[in-house]
Amino acid sequence: MRFLLRYPLVRLLIPLVVGIIIGRYVTLSPVVAILVATVAITLLVVQWLTDRHQYISRSDRLFRLGVFLFLMVMGWGLCWWQQERIKPDFIGKKGVYHVLLTDAIRSNGRTVSCSVEVLSRADSTVAIKRGCKAQLYLHNDSLARQLTAGDELALLVCFDAPRGKVNPAGFDYASYLLTQGIAATAYAD
């Protein structure tokens, strides 16, 4: 407890970290976050109003609770914003995509994989500009092994959201890809 009294910045970081953890592992709607932020701001206003009347013991607790809730919602909001920023809107839509290979090909046995940036999606009427990172899987043949970073491809694929854990205690591949900024995967025949 003395540590928290000595370093007040840590007291501010704790609710921010709690909010980030909640945003990462618990799905909350923005309405819930707005309600919690409203409660936090209300508590801060109540503290300011009661401070004028010298109700220090109650208003101090209200102020701490208000700051905690506000910083927690702020951490959740940062995490939510990051996830929404990288989420593509073409998941599950089959089409011809123009992609740019951003790293070298990695062999995984029968397939090869590489990170790509989706440049555009060609519809029958208009090409829609995109800027999302994805993981692309190709057959492991001589043509696929000749690809290098910087190559551009036009592919008929359907991008899917990465799948999470298959086993309860297994590796969470979807979370790993999200930390790399990759929000879609595709397998090209």
Coordinates of N, CA, C and O in Angstrom, one line a residue:
M1 N 0.8 -1.2 0.0 CA 0.0 0.0 0.0 C 0.9 1.3 0.0 O 0.5 2.2 -0.6
R2 N 2.0 1.2 0.7 CA 2.9 2.4 0.7 C 3.4 2.7 -0.7 O 3.7 3.8 -1.0
F3 N 3.6 1.6 -1.5 CA 4.1 1.8 -2.8 C 3.1 2.6 -3.6 O 3.5 3.5 -4.4
L4 N 1.8 2.4 -3.5 CA 0.8 3.1 -4.2 C 0.8 4.6 -3.7 O 0.5 5.5 -4.5
L5 N 1.0 4.8 -2.5 CA 1.0 6.2 -2.0 C 2.3 6.9 -2.4 O 2.2 8.1 -2.6
R6 N 3.4 6.2 -2.6 CA 4.6 6.8 -3.0 C 4.6 7.2 -4.4 O 5.2 8.2 -4.8
Y7 N 4.0 6.3 -5.3 CA 4.0 6.6 -6.7 C 2.6 6.7 -7.2 O 2.0 5.7 -7.6
P8 N 2.1 7.9 -7.3 CA 0.7 8.1 -7.7 C 0.4 7.7 -9.2 O -0.7 7.4 -9.5
L9 N 1.4 7.7 -10.0 CA 1.2 7.4 -11.4 C 0.8 5.9 -11.5 O 0.0 5.6 -12.4
V10 N 1.3 5.1 -10.6 CA 0.9 3.7 -10.7 C -0.6 3.5 -10.4 O -1.3 2.7 -10.9
R11 N -1.1 4.4 -9.4 CA -2.5 4.3 -9.1 C -3.4 4.7 -10.3 O -4.5 4.3 -10.5
L12 N -2.8 5.5 -11.3 CA -3.6 5.9 -12.5 C -3.4 4.8 -13.5 O -4.3 4.6 -14.4
L13 N -2.3 4.1 -13.5 CA -2.1 3.1 -14.6 C -2.9 1.8 -14.3 O -3.3 1.1 -15.2
I14 N -3.2 1.5 -13.0 CA -3.9 0.3 -12.7 C -5.3 0.2 -13.4 O -5.6 -0.7 -14.0
P15 N -6.1 1.3 -13.3 CA -7.4 1.2 -13.9 C -7.3 1.2 -15.5 O -8.1 0.6 -16.2
L16 N -6.3 1.8 -16.0 CA -6.1 1.8 -17.4 C -5.8 0.4 -17.9 O -6.3 -0.1 -18.9
V17 N -4.9 -0.3 -17.2 CA -4.5 -1.7 -17.5 C -5.8 -2.6 -17.3 O -6.0 -3.5 -18.2
V18 N -6.5 -2.4 -16.3 CA -7.8 -3.2 -16.1 C -8.7 -3.0 -17.3 O -9.3 -3.9 -17.8
G19 N -8.9 -1.7 -17.8 CA -9.7 -1.5 -18.9 C -9.2 -2.1 -20.2 O -10.0 -2.7 -21.0
I20 N -7.9 -2.1 -20.4 CA -7.3 -2.8 -21.6 C -7.5 -4.3 -21.5 O -7.9 -4.9 -22.5
I21 N -7.4 -4.9 -20.3 CA -7.6 -6.3 -20.2 C -9.1 -6.7 -20.4 O -9.4 -7.6 -21.1
I22 N -10.0 -5.8 -19.9 CA -11.4 -6.1 -20.1 C -11.7 -5.9 -21.6 O -12.4 -6.7 -22.2
G23 N -11.1 -4.9 -22.3 CA -11.3 -4.8 -23.7 C -10.8 -5.9 -24.6 O -11.3 -6.2 -25.6
R24 N -9.7 -6.5 -24.1 CA -9.1 -7.6 -24.8 C -9.8 -8.9 -24.7 O -9.9 -9.7 -25.7
Y25 N -10.3 -9.2 -23.5 CA -10.8 -10.5 -23.3 C -12.4 -10.6 -23.1 O -13.0 -11.6 -23.1
V26 N -13.0 -9.4 -22.8 CA -14.4 -9.4 -22.6 C -15.1 -8.5 -23.6 O -14.6 -7.4 -23.8
T27 N -16.1 -9.0 -24.3 CA -16.7 -8.2 -25.3 C -17.8 -7.4 -24.7 O -18.8 -7.9 -24.1
L28 N -17.7 -6.1 -24.7 CA -18.7 -5.1 -24.2 C -19.2 -4.3 -25.3 O -18.5 -4.0 -26.2
S29 N -20.4 -3.9 -25.2 CA -21.0 -3.0 -26.2 C -20.6 -1.6 -25.9 O -20.3 -1.2 -24.7
P30 N -20.5 -0.7 -26.9 CA -20.2 0.7 -26.7 C -21.2 1.3 -25.8 O -20.8 2.3 -25.1
V31 N -22.4 0.9 -25.7 CA -23.4 1.4 -24.9 C -23.1 1.3 -23.4 O -23.2 2.2 -22.6
V32 N -22.6 0.1 -23.1 CA -22.1 -0.2 -21.7 C -21.0 0.7 -21.3 O -21.0 1.3 -20.2
A33 N -20.0 0.9 -22.2 CA -18.9 1.8 -22.0 C -19.4 3.2 -21.8 O -18.9 4.0 -20.9
I34 N -20.3 3.7 -22.6 CA -20.8 5.0 -22.4 C -21.6 5.2 -21.1 O -21.4 6.2 -20.4
L35 N -22.3 4.2 -20.7 CA -23.0 4.3 -19.4 C -22.0 4.3 -18.2 O -22.1 5.1 -17.3
V36 N -20.9 3.5 -18.3 CA -19.9 3.5 -17.2 C -19.2 4.9 -17.2 O -18.9 5.5 -16.2
A37 N -18.9 5.4 -18.4 CA -18.2 6.7 -18.5 C -19.1 7.8 -17.9 O -18.7 8.8 -17.3
T38 N -20.5 7.7 -18.2 CA -21.4 8.7 -17.7 C -21.5 8.6 -16.1 O -21.5 9.7 -15.5
V39 N -21.4 7.4 -15.6 CA -21.4 7.3 -14.1 C -20.1 7.9 -13.6 O -20.1 8.6 -12.6
A40 N -19.0 7.6 -14.2 CA -17.7 8.2 -13.8 C -17.7 9.7 -13.8 O -17.3 10.4 -12.8
I41 N -18.2 10.3 -14.8 CA -18.3 11.8 -14.9 C -19.3 12.3 -13.9 O -19.0 13.4 -13.3
T42 N -20.4 11.6 -13.7 CA -21.4 12.0 -12.7 C -20.7 12.0 -11.3 O -20.9 12.9 -10.5
L43 N -20.0 11.0 -11.0 CA -19.3 10.9 -9.7 C -18.3 12.1 -9.6 O -18.2 12.6 -8.5
L44 N -17.6 12.4 -10.6 CA -16.6 13.5 -10.5 C -17.3 14.8 -10.3 O -16.9 15.7 -9.6
V45 N -18.5 15.0 -11.0 CA -19.3 16.2 -10.8 C -19.8 16.3 -9.4 O -19.8 17.4 -8.7
V46 N -20.3 15.2 -8.9 CA -20.8 15.1 -7.5 C -19.7 15.5 -6.5 O -19.9 16.2 -5.6
Q47 N -18.6 15.0 -6.8 CA -17.4 15.2 -5.9 C -17.1 16.7 -5.9 O -16.9 17.3 -4.9
W48 N -17.1 17.3 -7.1 CA -16.8 18.8 -7.2 C -17.9 19.6 -6.5 O -17.6 20.6 -5.8
L49 N -19.2 19.2 -6.6 CA -20.2 19.9 -5.9 C -20.2 19.8 -4.4 O -20.4 20.7 -3.7
T50 N -19.9 18.5 -3.9 CA -19.8 18.3 -2.5 C -18.6 18.9 -1.9 O -18.5 19.1 -0.7
D51 N -17.5 19.0 -2.7 CA -16.3 19.6 -2.2 C -16.5 21.0 -1.7 O -15.8 21.5 -0.8
R52 N -17.4 21.7 -2.3 CA -17.7 23.1 -1.9 C -18.3 23.2 -0.5 O -18.3 24.2 0.2
H53 N -19.0 22.1 -0.1 CA -19.6 22.0 1.2 C -18.8 21.3 2.3 O -19.3 20.9 3.3
Q54 N -17.6 20.9 1.9 CA -16.6 20.4 2.9 C -17.0 18.9 3.3 O -16.7 18.6 4.5
Y55 N -17.6 18.1 2.5 CA -17.8 16.7 2.8 C -16.7 15.9 2.3 O -16.8 15.1 1.3
I56 N -15.5 16.1 2.9 CA -14.3 15.5 2.3 C -14.2 14.0 2.3 O -13.8 13.4 1.4
S57 N -14.7 13.3 3.4 CA -14.5 11.9 3.5 C -15.3 11.2 2.4 O -14.7 10.3 1.7
R58 N -16.5 11.5 2.2 CA -17.3 10.9 1.1 C -16.9 11.3 -0.3 O -16.8 10.5 -1.2
S59 N -16.7 12.6 -0.4 CA -16.3 13.1 -1.8 C -15.0 12.6 -2.3 O -14.8 12.4 -3.5
D60 N -14.1 12.3 -1.4 CA -12.8 11.8 -1.8 C -12.9 10.4 -2.3 O -12.3 10.0 -3.3
R61 N -13.8 9.6 -1.7 CA -14.0 8.2 -2.2 C -14.7 8.3 -3.6 O -14.4 7.5 -4.5
L62 N -15.7 9.2 -3.7 CA -16.4 9.3 -5.0 C -15.4 9.8 -6.1 O -15.5 9.3 -7.2
F63 N -14.5 10.7 -5.7 CA -13.5 11.1 -6.7 C -12.6 10.0 -7.2 O -12.4 9.8 -8.4
R64 N -12.2 9.2 -6.2 CA -11.3 8.0 -6.6 C -12.1 7.0 -7.5 O -11.5 6.5 -8.5
L65 N -13.3 6.7 -7.1 CA -14.1 5.8 -7.9 C -14.4 6.4 -9.3 O -14.3 5.7 -10.3
G66 N -14.7 7.7 -9.4 CA -14.9 8.3 -10.7 C -13.7 8.3 -11.6 O -13.8 7.9 -12.7
V67 N -12.5 8.6 -11.0 CA -11.3 8.5 -11.8 C -11.0 7.1 -12.2 O -10.6 6.8 -13.4
F68 N -11.2 6.1 -11.3 CA -10.9 4.7 -11.6 C -11.8 4.3 -12.8 O -11.4 3.7 -13.8
L69 N -13.2 4.5 -12.7 CA -14.1 4.2 -13.8 C -13.8 4.9 -15.1 O -13.8 4.3 -16.1
F70 N -13.4 6.1 -15.0 CA -13.1 6.9 -16.2 C -11.9 6.3 -16.9 O -11.9 6.1 -18.1
L71 N -10.8 6.1 -16.2 CA -9.6 5.5 -16.8 C -9.8 4.1 -17.3 O -9.2 3.7 -18.3
M72 N -10.7 3.3 -16.6 CA -11.0 2.0 -17.0 C -11.7 2.0 -18.4 O -11.4 1.2 -19.3
V73 N -12.7 2.9 -18.5 CA -13.4 3.0 -19.8 C -12.4 3.5 -20.9 O -12.5 3.1 -22.0
M74 N -11.5 4.4 -20.5 CA -10.5 4.9 -21.5 C -9.6 3.7 -22.0 O -9.4 3.6 -23.2
G75 N -9.2 2.8 -21.1 CA -8.4 1.7 -21.5 C -9.2 0.8 -22.4 O -8.7 0.3 -23.4
W76 N -10.5 0.5 -22.0 CA -11.3 -0.3 -22.9 C -11.5 0.3 -24.2 O -11.5 -0.3 -25.2
G77 N -11.7 1.6 -24.2 CA -11.9 2.3 -25.5 C -10.7 2.3 -26.4 O -10.8 2.1 -27.6
L78 N -9.5 2.4 -25.8 CA -8.3 2.2 -26.6 C -8.2 0.9 -27.2 O -7.8 0.7 -28.4
C79 N -8.5 -0.2 -26.5 CA -8.4 -1.5 -27.0 C -9.5 -1.7 -28.0 O -9.2 -2.3 -29.1
W80 N -10.7 -1.3 -27.8 CA -11.8 -1.4 -28.8 C -11.4 -0.7 -30.1 O -11.6 -1.2 -31.2
W81 N -10.9 0.5 -30.0 CA -10.5 1.3 -31.2 C -9.4 0.6 -32.0 O -9.5 0.5 -33.2
Q82 N -8.4 0.0 -31.3 CA -7.4 -0.8 -32.0 C -7.9 -2.0 -32.7 O -7.6 -2.2 -33.9
Q83 N -8.9 -2.7 -32.1 CA -9.5 -3.8 -32.8 C -10.3 -3.4 -33.9 O -10.3 -4.1 -35.0
E84 N -11.1 -2.3 -33.8 CA -11.9 -1.9 -34.9 C -11.1 -1.3 -36.1 O -11.5 -1.4 -37.2
R85 N -9.9 -0.8 -35.7 CA -9.1 -0.2 -36.8 C -8.5 -1.2 -37.7 O -8.4 -0.9 -38.9
I86 N -8.2 -2.4 -37.2 CA -7.6 -3.4 -38.1 C -8.7 -4.4 -38.6 O -8.3 -5.2 -39.5
K87 N -9.9 -4.3 -38.2 CA -10.9 -5.3 -38.7 C -11.4 -4.9 -40.1 O -11.8 -3.8 -40.4
P88 N -11.2 -5.9 -41.0 CA -11.6 -5.6 -42.4 C -13.1 -5.8 -42.6 O -13.8 -6.5 -41.8
D89 N -13.7 -5.2 -43.6 CA -15.1 -5.3 -43.8 C -15.4 -6.2 -45.0 O -16.5 -6.3 -45.5
F90 N -14.4 -7.0 -45.5 CA -14.6 -7.9 -46.6 C -14.5 -9.4 -46.1 O -14.4 -10.2 -46.9
I91 N -14.6 -9.6 -44.8 CA -14.6 -11.0 -44.3 C -15.8 -11.7 -44.9 O -16.9 -11.3 -44.8
G92 N -15.5 -12.9 -45.4 CA -16.6 -13.8 -45.9 C -17.1 -13.4 -47.3 O -18.0 -14.0 -47.8
K93 N -16.4 -12.5 -48.0 CA -16.9 -12.0 -49.3 C -15.8 -12.5 -50.3 O -14.7 -12.1 -50.3
K94 N -16.3 -13.5 -51.2 CA -15.4 -14.0 -52.2 C -15.3 -13.0 -53.3 O -16.3 -12.4 -53.7
G95 N -14.1 -12.8 -53.8 CA -13.9 -11.8 -54.9 C -12.4 -11.9 -55.4 O -11.6 -12.7 -54.9
V96 N -12.1 -11.1 -56.4 CA -10.8 -10.9 -56.9 C -10.1 -9.8 -56.1 O -10.6 -8.6 -56.1
Y97 N -9.1 -10.2 -55.4 CA -8.3 -9.2 -54.5 C -7.0 -8.9 -55.1 O -6.3 -9.9 -55.5
H98 N -6.5 -7.7 -55.0 CA -5.2 -7.3 -55.4 C -4.4 -7.2 -54.1 O -4.7 -6.3 -53.3
V99 N -3.4 -8.0 -54.0 CA -2.6 -8.0 -52.7 C -1.1 -7.8 -53.0 O -0.6 -8.1 -54.1
L100 N -0.4 -7.3 -52.0 CA 1.0 -7.0 -52.0 C 1.7 -7.9 -50.9 O 1.3 -7.8 -49.8
L101 N 2.6 -8.7 -51.3 CA 3.3 -9.5 -50.3 C 4.3 -8.6 -49.5 O 5.1 -7.9 -50.1
T102 N 4.1 -8.7 -48.2 CA 4.9 -7.8 -47.3 C 6.1 -8.5 -46.7 O 6.9 -7.8 -46.1
D103 N 6.2 -9.8 -46.7 CA 7.3 -10.5 -46.1 C 7.6 -11.8 -47.0 O 6.9 -12.1 -47.9
A104 N 8.6 -12.4 -46.6 CA 9.1 -13.6 -47.3 C 8.1 -14.8 -47.1 O 7.4 -14.9 -46.1
I105 N 8.2 -15.7 -48.0 CA 7.3 -16.9 -48.0 C 7.9 -17.9 -46.9 O 9.1 -18.1 -46.8
R106 N 7.0 -18.4 -46.1 CA 7.4 -19.4 -45.1 C 6.7 -20.8 -45.5 O 5.5 -20.8 -45.7
S107 N 7.5 -21.8 -45.5 CA 7.0 -23.1 -45.8 C 6.5 -23.8 -44.6 O 7.1 -23.9 -43.5
N108 N 5.3 -24.4 -44.7 CA 4.6 -25.1 -43.6 C 4.3 -26.6 -44.0 O 3.2 -27.1 -43.7
G109 N 5.1 -27.2 -44.7 CA 4.8 -28.6 -45.2 C 4.1 -28.5 -46.6 O 4.7 -28.2 -47.6
R110 N 2.8 -28.8 -46.6 CA 2.1 -28.8 -47.8 C 1.7 -27.4 -48.3 O 1.3 -27.3 -49.5
T111 N 1.8 -26.4 -47.5 CA 1.4 -25.1 -47.8 C 2.6 -24.1 -47.6 O 3.5 -24.4 -46.8
V112 N 2.5 -23.0 -48.2 CA 3.4 -21.9 -47.8 C 2.5 -20.7 -47.4 O 1.4 -20.6 -47.8
S113 N 3.0 -19.9 -46.5 CA 2.3 -18.8 -46.0 C 3.1 -17.5 -46.1 O 4.3 -17.5 -46.1
C114 N 2.4 -16.4 -46.2 CA 3.0 -15.1 -46.2 C 2.1 -14.0 -45.7 O 0.8 -14.2 -45.8
S115 N 2.6 -12.9 -45.2 CA 1.7 -11.8 -44.9 C 1.5 -10.9 -46.1 O 2.5 -10.7 -46.9
V116 N 0.3 -10.4 -46.3 CA 0.0 -9.6 -47.5 C -0.7 -8.4 -47.0 O -1.3 -8.4 -45.9
E117 N -0.7 -7.3 -47.8 CA -1.5 -6.2 -47.6 C -2.6 -6.2 -48.7 O -2.2 -6.2 -49.9
V118 N -3.8 -6.1 -48.4 CA -4.9 -6.1 -49.4 C -5.0 -4.7 -49.9 O -5.3 -3.8 -49.2
L119 N -4.7 -4.6 -51.2 CA -4.7 -3.3 -51.8 C -6.1 -2.9 -52.3 O -6.5 -1.7 -52.2
S120 N -6.8 -3.8 -52.9 CA -8.2 -3.5 -53.5 C -8.9 -4.8 -53.7 O -8.4 -5.9 -53.8
R121 N -10.2 -4.6 -53.9 CA -11.1 -5.7 -54.2 C -11.8 -5.3 -55.5 O -12.5 -4.2 -55.5
A122 N -11.8 -6.1 -56.5 CA -12.4 -5.7 -57.8 C -13.8 -6.3 -57.9 O -13.9 -7.6 -57.9
D123 N -14.7 -5.5 -57.9 CA -16.1 -5.9 -58.1 C -16.4 -5.8 -59.6 O -15.6 -5.4 -60.4
S124 N -17.6 -6.2 -60.0 CA -17.9 -6.1 -61.4 C -18.0 -4.7 -61.9 O -17.9 -4.4 -63.1
T125 N -18.3 -3.7 -61.0 CA -18.5 -2.3 -61.4 C -17.4 -1.4 -60.9 O -17.1 -0.4 -61.6
V126 N -16.9 -1.7 -59.7 CA -15.9 -0.7 -59.2 C -14.8 -1.4 -58.3 O -15.1 -2.5 -57.7
A127 N -13.6 -0.9 -58.3 CA -12.6 -1.4 -57.5 C -12.6 -0.6 -56.2 O -12.6 0.6 -56.2
I128 N -12.7 -1.4 -55.1 CA -12.8 -0.7 -53.7 C -11.4 -0.7 -53.1 O -10.8 -1.8 -53.0
K129 N -11.0 0.4 -52.7 CA -9.6 0.5 -52.1 C -9.7 0.0 -50.7 O -10.5 0.3 -49.9
R130 N -8.7 -0.8 -50.3 CA -8.6 -1.4 -49.0 C -7.2 -1.2 -48.5 O -6.3 -1.0 -49.3
G131 N -6.9 -1.4 -47.2 CA -5.6 -1.3 -46.7 C -5.4 -2.1 -45.5 O -5.1 -1.7 -44.4
C132 N -5.7 -3.4 -45.6 CA -5.7 -4.3 -44.4 C -4.6 -5.4 -44.6 O -4.4 -5.8 -45.7
K133 N -4.0 -5.8 -43.5 CA -3.1 -6.9 -43.5 C -3.8 -8.2 -43.3 O -4.7 -8.3 -42.6
A134 N -3.3 -9.2 -44.1 CA -3.9 -10.6 -44.0 C -2.8 -11.6 -44.1 O -1.7 -11.3 -44.5
Q135 N -3.1 -12.8 -43.7 CA -2.3 -14.0 -43.9 C -2.8 -14.8 -45.0 O -3.9 -15.2 -45.1
L136 N -1.9 -15.1 -46.0 CA -2.3 -15.8 -47.2 C -1.6 -17.2 -47.2 O -0.4 -17.3 -47.0
Y137 N -2.3 -18.2 -47.5 CA -1.8 -19.6 -47.6 C -1.9 -20.0 -49.1 O -3.0 -19.9 -49.7
L138 N -0.8 -20.6 -49.6 CA -0.8 -21.1 -51.0 C -0.3 -22.6 -51.0 O 0.4 -23.0 -50.1
H139 N -0.6 -23.3 -52.1 CA 0.0 -24.6 -52.3 C 1.5 -24.5 -52.3 O 2.1 -23.6 -52.9
N140 N 2.2 -25.5 -51.7 CA 3.6 -25.5 -51.7 C 4.1 -26.1 -53.0 O 4.4 -27.3 -53.1
D141 N 4.3 -25.3 -54.0 CA 4.8 -25.7 -55.3 C 5.9 -24.8 -55.7 O 6.3 -23.8 -55.1
S142 N 6.5 -25.1 -56.9 CA 7.7 -24.3 -57.3 C 7.3 -22.8 -57.6 O 8.1 -21.9 -57.4
L143 N 6.1 -22.5 -58.1 CA 5.7 -21.2 -58.4 C 5.6 -20.4 -57.1 O 6.0 -19.2 -57.0
A144 N 5.0 -21.0 -56.1 CA 4.8 -20.3 -54.8 C 6.1 -20.0 -54.1 O 6.2 -19.0 -53.5
R145 N 7.0 -20.9 -54.2 CA 8.3 -20.7 -53.6 C 9.2 -19.6 -54.2 O 10.1 -19.1 -53.6
Q146 N 8.8 -19.2 -55.4 CA 9.6 -18.2 -56.1 C 9.1 -16.8 -55.8 O 9.7 -15.8 -56.1
L147 N 7.9 -16.7 -55.1 CA 7.4 -15.4 -54.7 C 8.3 -14.7 -53.6 O 8.9 -15.4 -52.8
T148 N 8.5 -13.4 -53.7 CA 9.3 -12.7 -52.7 C 8.5 -11.5 -52.2 O 7.5 -11.1 -52.8
A149 N 9.0 -10.8 -51.2 CA 8.4 -9.6 -50.7 C 8.4 -8.5 -51.7 O 9.3 -8.3 -52.4
G150 N 7.2 -7.9 -51.9 CA 7.1 -6.8 -52.9 C 6.3 -7.2 -54.1 O 6.0 -6.4 -54.9
D151 N 6.1 -8.6 -54.3 CA 5.4 -9.1 -55.4 C 3.9 -8.7 -55.2 O 3.4 -8.7 -54.1
E152 N 3.2 -8.4 -56.3 CA 1.8 -8.2 -56.3 C 1.1 -9.3 -57.0 O 1.5 -9.8 -58.0
L153 N -0.1 -9.7 -56.4 CA -0.9 -10.8 -57.0 C -2.3 -10.4 -57.1 O -2.8 -9.6 -56.3
A154 N -3.0 -11.0 -58.0 CA -4.5 -10.9 -58.1 C -5.0 -12.3 -57.9 O -4.7 -13.2 -58.6
L155 N -5.8 -12.4 -56.9 CA -6.3 -13.7 -56.4 C -7.8 -13.8 -56.3 O -8.4 -12.8 -55.8
L156 N -8.4 -14.9 -56.7 CA -9.8 -15.1 -56.4 C -9.9 -15.9 -55.1 O -9.6 -17.1 -55.1
V157 N -10.2 -15.3 -54.0 CA -10.2 -15.9 -52.7 C -11.4 -15.3 -51.8 O -12.0 -14.3 -52.2
C158 N -11.6 -16.0 -50.7 CA -12.6 -15.5 -49.7 C -11.8 -15.4 -48.4 O -11.3 -16.4 -47.9
F159 N -11.7 -14.2 -47.9 CA -11.0 -14.0 -46.7 C -11.9 -14.3 -45.5 O -13.1 -14.0 -45.5
D160 N -11.3 -15.0 -44.5 CA -12.1 -15.3 -43.3 C -11.4 -14.7 -42.1 O -10.2 -14.4 -42.1
A161 N -12.1 -14.6 -41.0 CA -11.5 -14.2 -39.7 C -10.7 -15.4 -39.2 O -11.1 -16.5 -39.3
P162 N -9.5 -15.1 -38.6 CA -8.7 -16.2 -38.0 C -9.5 -16.9 -36.9 O -10.2 -16.3 -36.2
R163 N -9.3 -18.2 -36.9 CA -9.9 -19.1 -35.8 C -9.1 -19.0 -34.6 O -7.9 -19.0 -34.6
G164 N -9.7 -19.0 -33.4 CA -9.1 -19.0 -32.1 C -8.6 -20.3 -31.7 O -8.2 -21.2 -32.5
K165 N -8.6 -20.6 -30.4 CA -8.1 -21.8 -29.8 C -8.9 -23.0 -30.3 O -10.1 -22.9 -30.3
V166 N -8.2 -24.1 -30.7 CA -8.9 -25.3 -31.0 C -9.0 -26.2 -29.8 O -10.0 -26.8 -29.5
N167 N -7.9 -26.2 -29.0 CA -7.9 -26.9 -27.7 C -8.0 -25.9 -26.6 O -7.5 -24.8 -26.7
P168 N -8.6 -26.2 -25.4 CA -8.8 -25.3 -24.3 C -7.5 -24.7 -23.8 O -7.4 -23.5 -23.5
A169 N -6.4 -25.5 -23.8 CA -5.1 -25.0 -23.3 C -4.2 -24.8 -24.5 O -3.0 -24.6 -24.2
G170 N -4.7 -24.7 -25.7 CA -3.8 -24.6 -26.9 C -3.4 -23.2 -27.2 O -3.9 -22.2 -26.5
F171 N -2.6 -23.1 -28.2 CA -2.2 -21.8 -28.7 C -3.3 -21.1 -29.4 O -4.0 -21.6 -30.2
D172 N -3.5 -19.8 -29.1 CA -4.5 -19.0 -29.7 C -3.9 -18.2 -30.9 O -3.4 -17.1 -30.8
Y173 N -4.1 -18.9 -32.0 CA -3.5 -18.3 -33.3 C -4.2 -17.0 -33.7 O -3.5 -16.1 -34.2
A174 N -5.5 -16.9 -33.4 CA -6.2 -15.7 -33.8 C -5.7 -14.5 -33.0 O -5.4 -13.4 -33.6
S175 N -5.4 -14.7 -31.7 CA -4.9 -13.6 -30.9 C -3.5 -13.2 -31.3 O -3.1 -12.0 -31.4
Y176 N -2.7 -14.2 -31.7 CA -1.3 -14.0 -32.2 C -1.4 -13.1 -33.4 O -0.7 -12.1 -33.6
L177 N -2.3 -13.5 -34.4 CA -2.3 -12.7 -35.6 C -2.8 -11.3 -35.4 O -2.4 -10.3 -36.0
L178 N -3.8 -11.1 -34.4 CA -4.3 -9.8 -34.1 C -3.2 -8.9 -33.5 O -3.1 -7.7 -33.8
T179 N -2.3 -9.5 -32.7 CA -1.2 -8.7 -32.2 C -0.2 -8.3 -33.3 O 0.5 -7.3 -33.1
Q180 N -0.2 -9.0 -34.4 CA 0.6 -8.7 -35.5 C -0.1 -7.7 -36.5 O 0.5 -7.3 -37.5
G181 N -1.3 -7.4 -36.2 CA -2.1 -6.5 -37.0 C -2.8 -7.2 -38.2 O -3.2 -6.6 -39.1
I182 N -2.9 -8.5 -38.1 CA -3.4 -9.3 -39.2 C -4.8 -9.8 -38.7 O -5.0 -10.4 -37.7
A183 N -5.9 -9.4 -39.5 CA -7.2 -9.6 -39.1 C -8.0 -10.5 -40.1 O -9.2 -10.7 -39.9
A184 N -7.3 -11.1 -41.1 CA -8.0 -12.0 -42.0 C -7.0 -13.0 -42.5 O -5.8 -12.8 -42.6
T185 N -7.5 -14.2 -42.9 CA -6.7 -15.2 -43.5 C -7.4 -15.7 -44.8 O -8.7 -15.6 -44.9
A186 N -6.7 -16.2 -45.7 CA -7.2 -16.8 -47.0 C -6.4 -17.9 -47.5 O -5.1 -17.9 -47.3
Y187 N -7.0 -18.9 -48.2 CA -6.3 -20.0 -48.8 C -6.6 -19.9 -50.3 O -7.7 -19.9 -50.7
A188 N -5.5 -19.7 -51.1 CA -5.6 -19.6 -52.5 C -5.3 -20.9 -53.1 O -4.3 -21.5 -52.9
D189 N -6.2 -21.4 -54.0 CA -6.0 -22.7 -54.7 C -5.0 -22.6 -55.8 O -4.9 -21.8 -56.5

